[in-house]
PDB file of C-alpha atoms and ligand atoms in Angstrom:
ATOM      1  CA  UNK I   1     -39.851 -84.169 -31.943  1.00  0.00           C
ATOM      2  CA  UNK I   2     -36.247 -83.500 -30.906  1.00  0.00           C
ATOM      3  CA  UNK I   3     -33.445 -82.749 -33.291  1.00  0.00           C
ATOM      4  CA  UNK I   4     -31.433 -85.672 -32.069  1.00  0.00           C
ATOM      5  CA  UNK I   5     -30.349 -88.266 -34.703  1.00  0.00           C
ATOM      6  CA  UNK I   6     -28.640 -91.393 -32.801  1.00  0.00           C
ATOM      7  CA  UNK I   7     -25.859 -92.938 -35.034  1.00  0.00           C
ATOM      8  CA  UNK I   8     -26.336 -96.900 -34.950  1.00  0.00           C
ATOM      9  CA  UNK I   9     -22.616 -97.613 -35.521  1.00  0.00           C
ATOM     10  CA  UNK I  10     -22.935-101.174 -35.164  1.00  0.00           C
ATOM     11  CA  UNK I  11     -21.493-104.346 -37.341  1.00  0.00           C
ATOM     12  CA  UNK I  12     -24.662-106.372 -37.143  1.00  0.00           C
ATOM     13  CA  UNK I  13     -28.510-106.035 -37.246  1.00  0.00           C
ATOM     14  CA  UNK I  14     -29.047-107.788 -33.880  1.00  0.00           C
ATOM     15  CA  UNK I  15     -26.906-105.159 -32.072  1.00  0.00           C
ATOM     16  CA  UNK I  16     -28.661-102.289 -33.847  1.00  0.00           C
ATOM     17  CA  UNK I  17     -32.221-103.734 -33.124  1.00  0.00           C
ATOM     18  CA  UNK I  18     -31.104-104.296 -29.327  1.00  0.00           C
ATOM     19  CA  UNK I  19     -30.149-100.531 -29.293  1.00  0.00           C
ATOM     20  CA  UNK I  20     -33.127 -99.323 -30.888  1.00  0.00           C
ATOM     21  CA  UNK I  21     -35.248-101.430 -28.454  1.00  0.00           C
ATOM     22  CA  UNK I  22     -33.698 -99.165 -25.728  1.00  0.00           C
ATOM     23  CA  UNK I  23     -34.767 -95.817 -27.443  1.00  0.00           C
ATOM     24  CA  UNK I  24     -38.085 -94.171 -28.035  1.00  0.00           C
ATOM     25  CA  UNK I  25     -39.033 -93.207 -31.668  1.00  0.00           C
ATOM     26  CA  UNK I  26     -40.900 -90.175 -30.116  1.00  0.00           C
ATOM     27  CA  UNK I  27     -37.515 -88.750 -28.754  1.00  0.00           C
ATOM     28  CA  UNK I  28     -34.865 -89.339 -31.619  1.00  0.00           C
ATOM     29  CA  UNK I  29     -34.494 -90.646 -35.127  1.00  0.00           C
ATOM     30  CA  UNK I  30     -31.820 -93.290 -36.050  1.00  0.00           C
ATOM     31  CA  UNK I  31     -28.851 -93.084 -38.558  1.00  0.00           C
ATOM     32  CA  UNK I  32     -27.851 -96.047 -40.356  1.00  0.00           C
ATOM     33  CA  UNK I  33     -24.429 -95.674 -42.104  1.00  0.00           C
ATOM     34  CA  UNK I  34     -22.324 -97.847 -44.588  1.00  0.00           C
ATOM     35  CA  UNK I  35     -20.990-100.469 -41.965  1.00  0.00           C
ATOM     36  CA  UNK I  36     -24.612-101.442 -40.683  1.00  0.00           C
ATOM     37  CA  UNK I  37     -26.280-101.231 -43.995  1.00  0.00           C
ATOM     38  CA  UNK I  38     -23.699-103.290 -45.851  1.00  0.00           C
ATOM     39  CA  UNK I  39     -23.940-105.960 -43.214  1.00  0.00           C
ATOM     40  CA  UNK I  40     -27.711-105.673 -42.446  1.00  0.00           C
ATOM     41  CA  UNK I  41     -29.280-104.244 -45.606  1.00  0.00           C
ATOM     42  CA  UNK I  42     -32.798-102.757 -46.286  1.00  0.00           C
ATOM     43  CA  UNK I  43     -34.407-105.288 -44.116  1.00  0.00           C
ATOM     44  CA  UNK I  44     -32.892-103.554 -40.928  1.00  0.00           C
ATOM     45  CA  UNK I  45     -34.022-100.119 -42.100  1.00  0.00           C
ATOM     46  CA  UNK I  46     -37.511-101.610 -42.689  1.00  0.00           C
ATOM     47  CA  UNK I  47     -37.441-103.224 -39.173  1.00  0.00           C
ATOM     48  CA  UNK I  48     -36.490 -99.994 -37.606  1.00  0.00           C
ATOM     49  CA  UNK I  49     -39.349 -98.169 -39.465  1.00  0.00           C
ATOM     50  CA  UNK I  50     -41.663-100.798 -38.394  1.00  0.00           C
ATOM     51  CA  UNK I  51     -40.888 -99.910 -34.909  1.00  0.00           C
ATOM     52  CA  UNK I  52     -41.619 -96.358 -35.490  1.00  0.00           C
ATOM     53  CA  UNK I  53     -38.204 -94.828 -36.181  1.00  0.00           C
ATOM     54  CA  UNK I  54     -37.602 -92.387 -38.857  1.00  0.00           C
ATOM     55  CA  UNK I  55     -34.263 -93.396 -40.454  1.00  0.00           C
ATOM     56  CA  UNK I  56     -31.368 -91.171 -42.012  1.00  0.00           C
ATOM     57  CA  UNK I  57     -29.844 -93.454 -44.612  1.00  0.00           C
ATOM     58  CA  UNK I  58     -26.058 -92.246 -44.535  1.00  0.00           C
ATOM     59  CA  UNK I  59     -24.605 -93.917 -47.360  1.00  0.00           C
ATOM     60  CA  UNK I  60     -23.041 -90.745 -48.975  1.00  0.00           C
ATOM     61  CA  UNK I  61     -23.815 -91.768 -52.526  1.00  0.00           C
ATOM     62  CA  UNK I  62     -21.140 -90.595 -55.077  1.00  0.00           C
ATOM     63  CA  UNK I  63     -21.027 -91.873 -58.687  1.00  0.00           C
ATOM     64  CA  UNK I  64     -22.075 -91.079 -62.125  1.00  0.00           C
ATOM     65  CA  UNK I  65     -25.458 -89.217 -62.283  1.00  0.00           C
ATOM     66  CA  UNK I  66     -27.673 -92.311 -63.559  1.00  0.00           C
ATOM     67  CA  UNK I  67     -26.244 -94.529 -60.813  1.00  0.00           C
ATOM     68  CA  UNK I  68     -26.824 -91.977 -58.048  1.00  0.00           C
ATOM     69  CA  UNK I  69     -30.173 -91.197 -59.385  1.00  0.00           C
ATOM     70  CA  UNK I  70     -31.027 -95.098 -59.225  1.00  0.00           C
ATOM     71  CA  UNK I  71     -29.650 -95.354 -55.758  1.00  0.00           C
ATOM     72  CA  UNK I  72     -31.735 -92.403 -54.426  1.00  0.00           C
ATOM     73  CA  UNK I  73     -34.901 -93.898 -55.952  1.00  0.00           C
ATOM     74  CA  UNK I  74     -34.137 -97.204 -54.147  1.00  0.00           C
ATOM     75  CA  UNK I  75     -33.723 -95.364 -50.861  1.00  0.00           C
ATOM     76  CA  UNK I  76     -36.722 -93.353 -51.386  1.00  0.00           C
ATOM     77  CA  UNK I  77     -38.782 -96.415 -52.020  1.00  0.00           C
ATOM     78  CA  UNK I  78     -37.338 -97.825 -48.872  1.00  0.00           C
ATOM     79  CA  UNK I  79     -39.322 -94.933 -47.080  1.00  0.00           C
ATOM     80  CA  UNK I  80     -36.464 -93.412 -45.327  1.00  0.00           C
ATOM     81  CA  UNK I  81     -36.590 -89.991 -43.814  1.00  0.00           C
ATOM     82  CA  UNK I  82     -33.269 -88.535 -44.894  1.00  0.00           C
ATOM     83  CA  UNK I  83     -30.545 -89.673 -47.322  1.00  0.00           C
ATOM     84  CA  UNK I  84     -27.272 -88.167 -48.469  1.00  0.00           C
ATOM     85  CA  UNK I  85     -24.918 -87.923 -51.589  1.00  0.00           C
ATOM     86  CA  UNK I  86     -21.477 -86.242 -51.907  1.00  0.00           C
ATOM     87  CA  UNK I  87     -21.519 -82.502 -53.335  1.00  0.00           C
ATOM     88  CA  UNK I  88     -18.331 -83.298 -54.921  1.00  0.00           C
ATOM     89  CA  UNK I  89     -20.049 -85.617 -57.462  1.00  0.00           C
ATOM     90  CA  UNK I  90     -20.818 -82.415 -59.245  1.00  0.00           C
ATOM     91  CA  UNK I  91     -23.806 -80.447 -60.336  1.00  0.00           C
ATOM     92  CA  UNK I  92     -25.224 -83.081 -63.027  1.00  0.00           C
ATOM     93  CA  UNK I  93     -24.957 -85.751 -60.129  1.00  0.00           C
ATOM     94  CA  UNK I  94     -26.898 -83.595 -57.532  1.00  0.00           C
ATOM     95  CA  UNK I  95     -29.564 -82.632 -60.214  1.00  0.00           C
ATOM     96  CA  UNK I  96     -30.067 -86.178 -60.920  1.00  0.00           C
ATOM     97  CA  UNK I  97     -30.314 -86.997 -57.355  1.00  0.00           C
ATOM     98  CA  UNK I  98     -32.837 -84.243 -56.928  1.00  0.00           C
ATOM     99  CA  UNK I  99     -35.030 -85.206 -59.850  1.00  0.00           C
ATOM    100  CA  UNK I 100     -34.747 -89.013 -58.624  1.00  0.00           C
ATOM    101  CA  UNK I 101     -36.260 -88.004 -55.192  1.00  0.00           C
ATOM    102  CA  UNK I 102     -38.876 -85.595 -56.576  1.00  0.00           C
ATOM    103  CA  UNK I 103     -40.182 -88.244 -58.919  1.00  0.00           C
ATOM    104  CA  UNK I 104     -40.386 -91.005 -56.446  1.00  0.00           C
ATOM    105  CA  UNK I 105     -43.863 -92.032 -55.308  1.00  0.00           C
ATOM    106  CA  UNK I 106     -44.656 -91.567 -51.790  1.00  0.00           C
ATOM    107  CA  UNK I 107     -43.187 -89.329 -49.030  1.00  0.00           C
ATOM    108  CA  UNK I 108     -40.200 -87.790 -50.069  1.00  0.00           C
ATOM    109  CA  UNK I 109     -36.959 -88.131 -48.088  1.00  0.00           C
ATOM    110  CA  UNK I 110     -34.785 -85.118 -47.357  1.00  0.00           C
ATOM    111  CA  UNK I 111     -31.960 -84.970 -49.659  1.00  0.00           C
ATOM    112  CA  UNK I 112     -28.699 -83.822 -48.019  1.00  0.00           C
ATOM    113  CA  UNK I 113     -25.195 -83.196 -49.381  1.00  0.00           C
ATOM    114  CA  UNK I 114     -21.899 -84.093 -47.728  1.00  0.00           C
ATOM    115  CA  UNK I 115     -19.419 -81.054 -48.413  1.00  0.00           C
ATOM    116  CA  UNK I 116     -15.722 -81.927 -47.271  1.00  0.00           C
ATOM    117  CA  UNK I 117     -15.245 -84.810 -44.928  1.00  0.00           C
ATOM    118  CA  UNK I 118     -14.116 -83.400 -41.552  1.00  0.00           C
ATOM    119  CA  UNK I 119     -11.236 -86.315 -41.660  1.00  0.00           C
ATOM    120  CA  UNK I 120      -9.646 -84.012 -44.635  1.00  0.00           C
ATOM    121  CA  UNK I 121      -7.351 -81.270 -43.910  1.00  0.00           C
ATOM    122  CA  UNK I 122      -5.680 -78.839 -46.240  1.00  0.00           C
ATOM    123  CA  UNK I 123      -2.881 -81.085 -46.999  1.00  0.00           C
ATOM    124  CA  UNK I 124      -5.233 -83.952 -47.928  1.00  0.00           C
ATOM    125  CA  UNK I 125      -7.377 -81.555 -50.232  1.00  0.00           C
ATOM    126  CA  UNK I 126      -4.120 -80.514 -51.912  1.00  0.00           C
ATOM    127  CA  UNK I 127      -2.878 -84.169 -52.449  1.00  0.00           C
ATOM    128  CA  UNK I 128      -6.271 -84.755 -54.402  1.00  0.00           C
ATOM    129  CA  UNK I 129      -5.846 -81.467 -56.618  1.00  0.00           C
ATOM    130  CA  UNK I 130      -8.072 -79.241 -54.385  1.00  0.00           C
ATOM    131  CA  UNK I 131      -6.007 -76.103 -53.484  1.00  0.00           C
ATOM    132  CA  UNK I 132      -8.785 -74.432 -51.556  1.00  0.00           C
ATOM    133  CA  UNK I 133      -8.785 -74.590 -47.857  1.00  0.00           C
ATOM    134  CA  UNK I 134     -11.296 -76.767 -46.264  1.00  0.00           C
ATOM    135  CA  UNK I 135     -13.621 -73.831 -45.115  1.00  0.00           C
ATOM    136  CA  UNK I 136     -13.723 -72.296 -48.448  1.00  0.00           C
ATOM    137  CA  UNK I 137     -14.302 -75.602 -50.197  1.00  0.00           C
ATOM    138  CA  UNK I 138     -17.144 -76.445 -47.738  1.00  0.00           C
ATOM    139  CA  UNK I 139     -18.828 -72.902 -48.787  1.00  0.00           C
ATOM    140  CA  UNK I 140     -18.279 -73.813 -52.616  1.00  0.00           C
ATOM    141  CA  UNK I 141     -19.749 -77.166 -52.322  1.00  0.00           C
ATOM    142  CA  UNK I 142     -22.798 -75.952 -50.215  1.00  0.00           C
ATOM    143  CA  UNK I 143     -23.266 -73.223 -52.931  1.00  0.00           C
ATOM    144  CA  UNK I 144     -23.507 -75.963 -55.656  1.00  0.00           C
ATOM    145  CA  UNK I 145     -25.803 -78.288 -53.459  1.00  0.00           C
ATOM    146  CA  UNK I 146     -28.158 -75.054 -52.894  1.00  0.00           C
ATOM    147  CA  UNK I 147     -28.304 -74.305 -56.646  1.00  0.00           C
ATOM    148  CA  UNK I 148     -29.279 -77.857 -57.262  1.00  0.00           C
ATOM    149  CA  UNK I 149     -32.141 -77.622 -55.018  1.00  0.00           C
ATOM    150  CA  UNK I 150     -30.871 -80.089 -52.157  1.00  0.00           C
ATOM    151  CA  UNK I 151     -32.557 -79.773 -48.746  1.00  0.00           C
ATOM    152  CA  UNK I 152     -29.523 -79.547 -46.660  1.00  0.00           C
ATOM    153  CA  UNK I 153     -25.830 -80.263 -46.012  1.00  0.00           C
ATOM    154  CA  UNK I 154     -23.865 -82.217 -43.418  1.00  0.00           C
ATOM    155  CA  UNK I 155     -21.386 -79.897 -41.733  1.00  0.00           C
ATOM    156  CA  UNK I 156     -19.598 -79.199 -38.586  1.00  0.00           C
ATOM    157  CA  UNK I 157     -21.109 -76.950 -35.879  1.00  0.00           C
ATOM    158  CA  UNK I 158     -18.019 -74.411 -36.661  1.00  0.00           C
ATOM    159  CA  UNK I 159     -19.427 -74.031 -40.297  1.00  0.00           C
ATOM    160  CA  UNK I 160     -23.068 -74.029 -39.297  1.00  0.00           C
ATOM    161  CA  UNK I 161     -23.346 -70.237 -38.595  1.00  0.00           C
ATOM    162  CA  UNK I 162     -21.655 -69.192 -41.960  1.00  0.00           C
ATOM    163  CA  UNK I 163     -23.947 -71.659 -43.877  1.00  0.00           C
ATOM    164  CA  UNK I 164     -26.983 -70.374 -42.101  1.00  0.00           C
ATOM    165  CA  UNK I 165     -26.090 -66.909 -43.054  1.00  0.00           C
ATOM    166  CA  UNK I 166     -25.585 -67.476 -46.609  1.00  0.00           C
ATOM    167  CA  UNK I 167     -28.586 -69.995 -47.129  1.00  0.00           C
ATOM    168  CA  UNK I 168     -30.901 -69.905 -44.400  1.00  0.00           C
ATOM    169  CA  UNK I 169     -33.163 -72.493 -45.920  1.00  0.00           C
ATOM    170  CA  UNK I 170     -30.524 -75.094 -46.330  1.00  0.00           C
ATOM    171  CA  UNK I 171     -30.782 -77.559 -43.284  1.00  0.00           C
ATOM    172  CA  UNK I 172     -27.672 -78.132 -41.276  1.00  0.00           C
ATOM    173  CA  UNK I 173     -27.014 -81.627 -39.888  1.00  0.00           C
ATOM    174  CA  UNK I 174     -24.202 -81.634 -37.498  1.00  0.00           C
ATOM    175  CA  UNK I 175     -22.243 -84.585 -35.906  1.00  0.00           C
ATOM    176  CA  UNK I 176     -19.317 -84.085 -33.449  1.00  0.00           C
ATOM    177  CA  UNK I 177     -21.803 -83.477 -30.420  1.00  0.00           C
ATOM    178  CA  UNK I 178     -20.707 -84.123 -26.913  1.00  0.00           C
ATOM    179  CA  UNK I 179     -22.848 -83.346 -23.794  1.00  0.00           C
ATOM    180  CA  UNK I 180     -20.663 -81.019 -21.297  1.00  0.00           C
ATOM    181  CA  UNK I 181     -17.798 -83.198 -19.818  1.00  0.00           C
ATOM    182  CA  UNK I 182     -18.044 -86.296 -21.854  1.00  0.00           C
ATOM    183  CA  UNK I 183     -15.503 -88.188 -23.475  1.00  0.00           C
ATOM    184  CA  UNK I 184     -14.421 -86.881 -27.001  1.00  0.00           C
ATOM    185  CA  UNK I 185     -13.846 -90.459 -28.304  1.00  0.00           C
ATOM    186  CA  UNK I 186     -11.872 -89.886 -31.700  1.00  0.00           C
ATOM    187  CA  UNK I 187     -13.718 -86.448 -32.485  1.00  0.00           C
ATOM    188  CA  UNK I 188     -11.333 -83.461 -32.294  1.00  0.00           C
ATOM    189  CA  UNK I 189     -13.667 -80.528 -32.533  1.00  0.00           C
ATOM    190  CA  UNK I 190     -16.948 -81.102 -30.516  1.00  0.00           C
ATOM    191  CA  UNK I 191     -19.691 -78.875 -29.222  1.00  0.00           C
ATOM    192  CA  UNK I 192     -22.502 -79.516 -26.800  1.00  0.00           C
ATOM    193  CA  UNK I 193     -26.079 -80.051 -28.159  1.00  0.00           C
ATOM    194  CA  UNK I 194     -27.106 -76.356 -27.168  1.00  0.00           C
ATOM    195  CA  UNK I 195     -23.843 -74.833 -28.446  1.00  0.00           C
ATOM    196  CA  UNK I 196     -24.397 -76.606 -31.758  1.00  0.00           C
ATOM    197  CA  UNK I 197     -28.009 -75.387 -31.817  1.00  0.00           C
ATOM    198  CA  UNK I 198     -26.863 -71.879 -31.110  1.00  0.00           C
ATOM    199  CA  UNK I 199     -24.499 -72.113 -33.894  1.00  0.00           C
ATOM    200  CA  UNK I 200     -27.118 -72.894 -36.468  1.00  0.00           C
ATOM    201  CA  UNK I 201     -27.469 -76.646 -36.611  1.00  0.00           C
ATOM    202  CA  UNK I 202     -30.884 -78.076 -37.255  1.00  0.00           C
ATOM    203  CA  UNK I 203     -30.375 -81.610 -36.627  1.00  0.00           C
ATOM    204  CA  UNK I 204     -27.544 -83.181 -34.364  1.00  0.00           C
ATOM    205  CA  UNK I 205     -25.933 -86.553 -35.037  1.00  0.00           C
ATOM    206  CA  UNK I 206     -25.064 -88.106 -31.684  1.00  0.00           C
ATOM    207  CA  UNK I 207     -23.466 -91.613 -31.367  1.00  0.00           C
ATOM    208  CA  UNK I 208     -21.222 -92.925 -28.727  1.00  0.00           C
ATOM    209  CA  UNK I 209     -22.568 -90.516 -26.134  1.00  0.00           C
ATOM    210  CA  UNK I 210     -25.837 -92.664 -26.259  1.00  0.00           C
ATOM    211  CA  UNK I 211     -24.957 -95.894 -27.749  1.00  0.00           C
ATOM    212  CA  UNK I 212     -22.008 -96.661 -25.588  1.00  0.00           C
ATOM    213  CA  UNK I 213     -23.665 -95.376 -22.416  1.00  0.00           C
ATOM    214  CA  UNK I 214     -24.522 -97.909 -19.795  1.00  0.00           C
ATOM    215  CA  UNK I 215     -28.035 -96.718 -19.886  1.00  0.00           C
ATOM    216  CA  UNK I 216     -28.639 -95.364 -23.519  1.00  0.00           C
ATOM    217  CA  UNK I 217     -32.254 -94.089 -22.627  1.00  0.00           C
ATOM    218  CA  UNK I 218     -30.938 -92.181 -19.787  1.00  0.00           C
ATOM    219  CA  UNK I 219     -28.145 -90.703 -21.740  1.00  0.00           C
ATOM    220  CA  UNK I 220     -30.708 -89.711 -24.326  1.00  0.00           C
ATOM    221  CA  UNK I 221     -32.942 -88.147 -21.877  1.00  0.00           C
ATOM    222  CA  UNK I 222     -30.030 -86.261 -20.417  1.00  0.00           C
ATOM    223  CA  UNK I 223     -29.279 -84.603 -23.754  1.00  0.00           C
ATOM    224  CA  UNK I 224     -32.798 -83.858 -24.374  1.00  0.00           C
ATOM    225  CA  UNK I 225     -33.075 -82.184 -20.902  1.00  0.00           C
ATOM    226  CA  UNK I 226     -29.968 -79.931 -21.902  1.00  0.00           C
ATOM    227  CA  UNK I 227     -31.710 -79.069 -25.139  1.00  0.00           C
ATOM    228  CA  UNK I 228     -34.966 -78.338 -23.649  1.00  0.00           C
ATOM    229  CA  UNK I 229     -33.470 -75.961 -21.260  1.00  0.00           C
ATOM    230  CA  UNK I 230     -32.743 -73.604 -23.956  1.00  0.00           C
ATOM    231  CA  UNK I 231     -35.087 -74.766 -26.795  1.00  0.00           C
ATOM    232  CA  UNK I 232     -38.523 -76.325 -25.919  1.00  0.00           C
ATOM    233  CA  UNK I 233     -39.636 -78.774 -28.648  1.00  0.00           C
TER     234      UNK I 233
HETATM  235  O1  C5P P   1     -20.011 -91.422 -31.899  1.00  0.00           O
HETATM  236  P1  C5P P   1     -20.021 -90.315 -32.506  1.00  0.00           P
HETATM  237  O2  C5P P   1     -20.982 -89.267 -31.855  1.00  0.00           O
HETATM  238  O3  C5P P   1     -18.624 -89.395 -32.671  1.00  0.00           O
HETATM  239  O4  C5P P   1     -20.754 -90.473 -33.780  1.00  0.00           O
HETATM  240  C1  C5P P   1     -21.049 -89.416 -34.877  1.00  0.00           C
HETATM  241  C2  C5P P   1     -21.464 -90.079 -36.052  1.00  0.00           C
HETATM  242  O5  C5P P   1     -21.437 -89.026 -37.163  1.00  0.00           O
HETATM  243  C3  C5P P   1     -20.809 -91.221 -36.847  1.00  0.00           C
HETATM  244  O6  C5P P   1     -21.782 -92.039 -37.307  1.00  0.00           O
HETATM  245  C4  C5P P   1     -19.799 -90.565 -37.707  1.00  0.00           C
HETATM  246  O7  C5P P   1     -19.567 -91.430 -38.856  1.00  0.00           O
HETATM  247  C5  C5P P   1     -20.816 -89.332 -38.176  1.00  0.00           C
HETATM  248  N1  C5P P   1     -19.990 -88.251 -38.823  1.00  0.00           N
HETATM  249  C6  C5P P   1     -18.987 -87.722 -38.079  1.00  0.00           C
HETATM  250  N2  C5P P   1     -18.312 -86.560 -38.678  1.00  0.00           N
HETATM  251  C7  C5P P   1     -18.644 -86.111 -39.949  1.00  0.00           C
HETATM  252  C8  C5P P   1     -19.594 -87.017 -40.589  1.00  0.00           C
HETATM  253  C9  C5P P   1     -20.144 -87.949 -39.990  1.00  0.00           C
HETATM  254  O8  C5P P   1     -18.620 -87.991 -37.036  1.00  0.00           O
HETATM  255  N3  C5P P   1     -18.018 -85.099 -40.491  1.00  0.00           N
END
């Protein structure tokens, strides 16, 4: 299996299913985020899984520990491959999430922490009472996630190297991927798939370079060829 996770950033189930029909579950996993899940719900996740796809449920849970534990149990019972929570929810919340996933019957999803959203700069952090700069805050929250036994973190490729050095076993899931020469869309800092893997990313989240391409399967094959030229899978 390749490290590619295609982000299904669509408003409705039929659009997501039409995209999935053009992709091969042997070549990528799929990410379902807040917009699609809010509109299409668990039935869409089940439909994607029935077609053979492994699903990253990107709902970034952040609430009191008991509520997050319940949400993680519900996600695990859906059979998703990966789910995530905000590390800034604190140690007790992370530990409750870990326990909920560990105690769920059936295959255990990977439990991943979001550290600092890449949309937040130093000034935004100061406004919410955090005086650390974003890079230091990422390391602090990754440390908390590692101590609570989470399986990995979502991070920019720029952070992946430092994270790998400190916590080699913590998986690194990296968005902001663009094939060489592609449109940046609204991403500011991007890396090619091979550069992100070299920086230490384990999984690559790719949205529009595949989903907005005239032929998504060809775009995906291009990304895989780019990766396989360096990393055989
Ligand atoms: O279309 P694009 O490749 O930019 O999509 C990237 C996906 O990764 C989107 O679903 C976006 O929400 C998500 N993401 C991101 N940056 C983060 C965290 C998640 O782009 N820091």
